[in-house]
PDB file of C-alpha atoms in Angstrom:
ATOM      1  CA  MET A   1     124.638 102.106  46.225  1.00  0.00           C
ATOM      2  CA  LEU A   2     120.753 101.815  46.713  1.00  0.00           C
ATOM      3  CA  VAL A   3     121.153  98.713  49.071  1.00  0.00           C
ATOM      4  CA  MET A   4     123.795 100.676  50.842  1.00  0.00           C
ATOM      5  CA  ALA A   5     121.469 103.587  51.276  1.00  0.00           C
ATOM      6  CA  LEU A   6     118.548 101.226  52.520  1.00  0.00           C
ATOM      7  CA  ILE A   7     120.908  99.899  55.076  1.00  0.00           C
ATOM      8  CA  LEU A   8     122.199 103.374  56.279  1.00  0.00           C
ATOM      9  CA  THR A   9     118.553 104.598  56.514  1.00  0.00           C
ATOM     10  CA  SER A  10     117.324 101.509  58.545  1.00  0.00           C
ATOM     11  CA  ILE A  11     120.473 101.978  60.754  1.00  0.00           C
ATOM     12  CA  ASN A  12     119.593 105.585  61.352  1.00  0.00           C
ATOM     13  CA  HIS A  13     116.167 104.880  62.401  1.00  0.00           C
ATOM     14  CA  LEU A  14     117.286 101.820  64.764  1.00  0.00           C
ATOM     15  CA  LEU A  15     119.654 104.427  66.328  1.00  0.00           C
ATOM     16  CA  HIS A  16     117.120 107.266  66.440  1.00  0.00           C
ATOM     17  CA  ALA A  17     114.453 104.956  68.086  1.00  0.00           C
ATOM     18  CA  GLU A  18     117.316 103.728  70.766  1.00  0.00           C
ATOM     19  CA  THR A  19     118.208 107.117  71.362  1.00  0.00           C
ATOM     20  CA  ASN A  20     114.665 108.236  72.204  1.00  0.00           C
ATOM     21  CA  THR A  21     114.053 105.404  74.527  1.00  0.00           C
ATOM     22  CA  LEU A  22     117.397 105.842  76.113  1.00  0.00           C
ATOM     23  CA  ASN A  23     116.604 109.569  76.341  1.00  0.00           C
ATOM     24  CA  SER A  24     112.788 108.899  77.720  1.00  0.00           C
ATOM     25  CA  ASN A  25     114.279 106.443  80.575  1.00  0.00           C
ATOM     26  CA  LYS A  26     117.047 109.163  81.424  1.00  0.00           C
ATOM     27  CA  ILE A  27     114.011 111.731  81.511  1.00  0.00           C
ATOM     28  CA  LEU A  28     112.241 109.465  83.884  1.00  0.00           C
ATOM     29  CA  GLU A  29     115.136 108.723  86.205  1.00  0.00           C
ATOM     30  CA  PRO A  30     114.303 111.779  88.581  1.00  0.00           C
ATOM     31  CA  PHE A  31     110.739 110.374  88.965  1.00  0.00           C
ATOM     32  CA  ILE A  32     111.639 107.113  90.260  1.00  0.00           C
ATOM     33  CA  PHE A  33     110.934 107.065  93.947  1.00  0.00           C
ATOM     34  CA  GLU A  34     110.925 104.151  96.170  1.00  0.00           C
ATOM     35  CA  ILE A  35     107.873 102.748  97.452  1.00  0.00           C
ATOM     36  CA  GLY A  36     107.766 103.409 101.367  1.00  0.00           C
ATOM     37  CA  SER A  37     110.236 106.028 101.001  1.00  0.00           C
ATOM     38  CA  ASN A  38     109.765 109.192 103.153  1.00  0.00           C
ATOM     39  CA  PHE A  39     107.375 111.371 101.638  1.00  0.00           C
ATOM     40  CA  SER A  40     108.485 114.753 102.729  1.00  0.00           C
ATOM     41  CA  ASP A  41     111.562 114.199 100.981  1.00  0.00           C
ATOM     42  CA  ILE A  42     109.608 114.105  97.541  1.00  0.00           C
ATOM     43  CA  GLN A  43     107.621 117.024  98.799  1.00  0.00           C
ATOM     44  CA  ASN A  44     110.520 118.987  99.145  1.00  0.00           C
ATOM     45  CA  LYS A  45     112.401 118.062  95.795  1.00  0.00           C
ATOM     46  CA  PHE A  46     109.215 118.714  93.761  1.00  0.00           C
ATOM     47  CA  ASN A  47     106.244 121.037  93.437  1.00  0.00           C
ATOM     48  CA  LEU A  48     103.361 118.412  93.785  1.00  0.00           C
ATOM     49  CA  GLU A  49      99.799 119.506  92.860  1.00  0.00           C
ATOM     50  CA  ALA A  50      97.086 118.198  95.509  1.00  0.00           C
ATOM     51  CA  LYS A  51      94.718 115.591  93.475  1.00  0.00           C
ATOM     52  CA  THR A  52      91.394 114.356  94.642  1.00  0.00           C
ATOM     53  CA  SER A  53      91.332 110.643  93.790  1.00  0.00           C
ATOM     54  CA  GLY A  54      87.905 109.343  92.546  1.00  0.00           C
ATOM     55  CA  VAL A  55      88.236 106.331  94.952  1.00  0.00           C
ATOM     56  CA  ASN A  56      90.134 106.668  98.183  1.00  0.00           C
ATOM     57  CA  PHE A  57      89.332 103.964 100.519  1.00  0.00           C
ATOM     58  CA  ILE A  58      92.168 105.247 103.134  1.00  0.00           C
ATOM     59  CA  LYS A  59      90.761 108.398 104.062  1.00  0.00           C
ATOM     60  CA  GLU A  60      93.725 109.399 105.691  1.00  0.00           C
ATOM     61  CA  SER A  61      95.836 109.318 102.670  1.00  0.00           C
ATOM     62  CA  ASN A  62      96.828 111.888 100.276  1.00  0.00           C
ATOM     63  CA  TRP A  63      97.049 112.388  96.451  1.00  0.00           C
ATOM     64  CA  TYR A  64      99.280 114.394  94.327  1.00  0.00           C
ATOM     65  CA  ARG A  65     100.177 114.979  90.880  1.00  0.00           C
ATOM     66  CA  LEU A  66     103.498 115.772  89.339  1.00  0.00           C
ATOM     67  CA  LYS A  67     104.206 116.553  85.281  1.00  0.00           C
ATOM     68  CA  THR A  68     107.027 114.500  83.726  1.00  0.00           C
ATOM     69  CA  PRO A  69     108.084 114.970  80.126  1.00  0.00           C
ATOM     70  CA  VAL A  70     106.139 111.649  79.130  1.00  0.00           C
ATOM     71  CA  GLY A  71     102.933 112.366  81.108  1.00  0.00           C
ATOM     72  CA  PHE A  72     101.805 112.981  84.765  1.00  0.00           C
ATOM     73  CA  ILE A  73     102.406 110.807  87.922  1.00  0.00           C
ATOM     74  CA  SER A  74     100.246 110.198  90.730  1.00  0.00           C
ATOM     75  CA  LEU A  75     101.383 109.746  94.339  1.00  0.00           C
ATOM     76  CA  GLN A  76      99.752 108.509  97.269  1.00  0.00           C
ATOM     77  CA  GLU A  77     100.986 109.381 100.566  1.00  0.00           C
ATOM     78  CA  TRP A  78      99.638 107.610 103.924  1.00  0.00           C
ATOM     79  CA  GLN A  79     101.304 107.904 107.175  1.00  0.00           C
ATOM     80  CA  GLY A  80     104.180 110.046 106.078  1.00  0.00           C
ATOM     81  CA  LYS A  81     105.298 107.589 103.321  1.00  0.00           C
ATOM     82  CA  LEU A  82     105.007 106.868  99.451  1.00  0.00           C
ATOM     83  CA  HIS A  83     102.401 104.105  99.076  1.00  0.00           C
ATOM     84  CA  CYS A  84     101.314 104.384  95.630  1.00  0.00           C
ATOM     85  CA  ILE A  85     102.963 105.652  92.152  1.00  0.00           C
ATOM     86  CA  ALA A  86     101.162 105.524  89.051  1.00  0.00           C
ATOM     87  CA  TYR A  87     102.663 106.599  85.704  1.00  0.00           C
ATOM     88  CA  ASP A  88     100.423 107.933  83.042  1.00  0.00           C
ATOM     89  CA  ILE A  89     102.597 107.271  79.826  1.00  0.00           C
ATOM     90  CA  ASN A  90     101.222 109.860  77.428  1.00  0.00           C
ATOM     91  CA  ILE A  91     103.268 109.160  74.197  1.00  0.00           C
ATOM     92  CA  ASP A  92     102.461 107.555  70.882  1.00  0.00           C
ATOM     93  CA  ASP A  93     105.279 105.397  70.044  1.00  0.00           C
ATOM     94  CA  ILE A  94     104.370 101.774  70.832  1.00  0.00           C
ATOM     95  CA  GLU A  95     107.864 100.576  71.062  1.00  0.00           C
ATOM     96  CA  ILE A  96     108.923 103.274  73.624  1.00  0.00           C
ATOM     97  CA  LYS A  97     105.899 102.534  75.617  1.00  0.00           C
ATOM     98  CA  LYS A  98     107.061  98.809  75.980  1.00  0.00           C
ATOM     99  CA  LYS A  99     110.811  99.728  76.837  1.00  0.00           C
ATOM    100  CA  LEU A 100     109.455 102.237  79.413  1.00  0.00           C
ATOM    101  CA  SER A 101     107.070  99.741  81.028  1.00  0.00           C
ATOM    102  CA  ASP A 102     110.255  97.181  80.955  1.00  0.00           C
ATOM    103  CA  TYR A 103     112.459  99.975  82.330  1.00  0.00           C
ATOM    104  CA  LEU A 104     110.079 100.988  85.164  1.00  0.00           C
ATOM    105  CA  PHE A 105     109.109  97.327  86.353  1.00  0.00           C
ATOM    106  CA  GLU A 106     112.915  96.550  86.370  1.00  0.00           C
ATOM    107  CA  LYS A 107     113.380  99.740  88.258  1.00  0.00           C
ATOM    108  CA  TYR A 108     110.887  98.940  91.013  1.00  0.00           C
ATOM    109  CA  LYS A 109     112.169  95.003  91.315  1.00  0.00           C
ATOM    110  CA  ASN A 110     113.720  95.398  94.520  1.00  0.00           C
ATOM    111  CA  ASN A 111     115.611  92.230  95.696  1.00  0.00           C
ATOM    112  CA  PHE A 112     112.682  90.182  94.412  1.00  0.00           C
ATOM    113  CA  GLU A 113     110.933  88.934  91.125  1.00  0.00           C
ATOM    114  CA  TRP A 114     107.545  89.473  89.591  1.00  0.00           C
ATOM    115  CA  VAL A 115     105.406  86.584  90.058  1.00  0.00           C
ATOM    116  CA  ASP A 116     101.734  85.997  89.780  1.00  0.00           C
ATOM    117  CA  ARG A 117     100.834  87.556  86.290  1.00  0.00           C
ATOM    118  CA  VAL A 118      97.404  88.127  85.822  1.00  0.00           C
ATOM    119  CA  ASP A 119      95.751  89.886  82.710  1.00  0.00           C
ATOM    120  CA  ASN A 120      91.807  90.546  83.250  1.00  0.00           C
ATOM    121  CA  GLY A 121      91.367  92.071  79.809  1.00  0.00           C
ATOM    122  CA  PHE A 122      91.961  95.797  81.190  1.00  0.00           C
ATOM    123  CA  TYR A 123      95.338  95.687  82.901  1.00  0.00           C
ATOM    124  CA  VAL A 124      97.977  92.962  83.869  1.00  0.00           C
ATOM    125  CA  SER A 125      98.775  92.628  87.569  1.00  0.00           C
ATOM    126  CA  TYR A 126     102.173  91.467  88.827  1.00  0.00           C
ATOM    127  CA  GLU A 127     102.871  90.566  92.445  1.00  0.00           C
ATOM    128  CA  SER A 128     106.166  90.700  93.975  1.00  0.00           C
ATOM    129  CA  SER A 129     107.652  87.275  95.041  1.00  0.00           C
ATOM    130  CA  ASN A 130     108.349  88.938  98.580  1.00  0.00           C
ATOM    131  CA  ASP A 131     105.032  90.289  98.969  1.00  0.00           C
ATOM    132  CA  SER A 132     106.087  93.791  99.440  1.00  0.00           C
ATOM    133  CA  ILE A 133     104.479  95.366  96.311  1.00  0.00           C
ATOM    134  CA  GLN A 134     102.096  94.996  93.390  1.00  0.00           C
ATOM    135  CA  GLY A 135     102.767  96.243  89.923  1.00  0.00           C
ATOM    136  CA  ILE A 136     100.018  96.944  87.087  1.00  0.00           C
ATOM    137  CA  TYR A 137     100.319  97.541  83.633  1.00  0.00           C
ATOM    138  CA  ALA A 138      96.768  99.019  82.660  1.00  0.00           C
ATOM    139  CA  TYR A 139      96.374  99.311  78.861  1.00  0.00           C
ATOM    140  CA  SER A 140      92.447  99.483  78.335  1.00  0.00           C
ATOM    141  CA  LEU A 141      92.022 103.585  78.362  1.00  0.00           C
ATOM    142  CA  GLY A 142      95.746 104.810  77.771  1.00  0.00           C
ATOM    143  CA  ILE A 143      98.809 103.431  79.380  1.00  0.00           C
ATOM    144  CA  THR A 144      99.501 103.538  83.370  1.00  0.00           C
ATOM    145  CA  ILE A 145     102.091 101.853  85.143  1.00  0.00           C
ATOM    146  CA  SER A 146     101.446 101.776  88.889  1.00  0.00           C
ATOM    147  CA  PHE A 147     103.409 100.151  91.739  1.00  0.00           C
ATOM    148  CA  THR A 148     101.318 100.190  95.364  1.00  0.00           C
ATOM    149  CA  SER A 149     102.490  98.745  98.694  1.00  0.00           C
ATOM    150  CA  ASN A 150     100.834  95.700  99.895  1.00  0.00           C
ATOM    151  CA  GLU A 151     100.614  97.587 103.124  1.00  0.00           C
ATOM    152  CA  ILE A 152      97.920  99.982 101.940  1.00  0.00           C
ATOM    153  CA  ARG A 153      96.254  97.289  99.963  1.00  0.00           C
ATOM    154  CA  LYS A 154      95.915  95.261 103.256  1.00  0.00           C
ATOM    155  CA  ALA A 155      94.423  98.337 105.069  1.00  0.00           C
ATOM    156  CA  GLU A 156      92.097  99.013 102.369  1.00  0.00           C
ATOM    157  CA  THR A 157      90.735  95.447 102.087  1.00  0.00           C
ATOM    158  CA  LYS A 158      90.042  95.817 105.906  1.00  0.00           C
ATOM    159  CA  ILE A 159      88.112  98.478 105.169  1.00  0.00           C
ATOM    160  CA  ARG A 160      86.280  97.574 101.936  1.00  0.00           C
ATOM    161  CA  PHE A 161      85.444  94.184 103.340  1.00  0.00           C
ATOM    162  CA  PRO A 162      85.257  94.435 107.360  1.00  0.00           C
ATOM    163  CA  ASN A 163      84.172  90.809 107.726  1.00  0.00           C
ATOM    164  CA  LEU A 164      86.857  89.169 105.826  1.00  0.00           C
TER     165      LEU A 164
END
């Protein structure tokens, strides 16, 4: 009887964790945006808060912030398109954070594979196999998962390092 109770308790905990993860994924579903998409479509659907970025090498770009049930999202608009999205995951459950990370990297994988994994001790960077976007899992100060177009990264590099 005791063994059966322990098994049922374990199953309930697993089901609860899985349900929370699925709910978290579903909660983020409305906040998945395609890199390079028309930014006005996002602005029309959501009430975005203008944000001042600490470092913004592309002066013509604009940053916005949007609240989600699991934290905030920062969005970078440049030339009318979405070029960067950063999910600040503010939940305590490590397993759910991992599942959300896997979910986001899968959602932003668009006809390519994630390659060239580099861990510098502050974040893990991934490049897309088609050279279209970079994905970053930053873990040193909380959890931030971001996706940035290589188009804006190249423009920023030209500004920061004009002699390259």
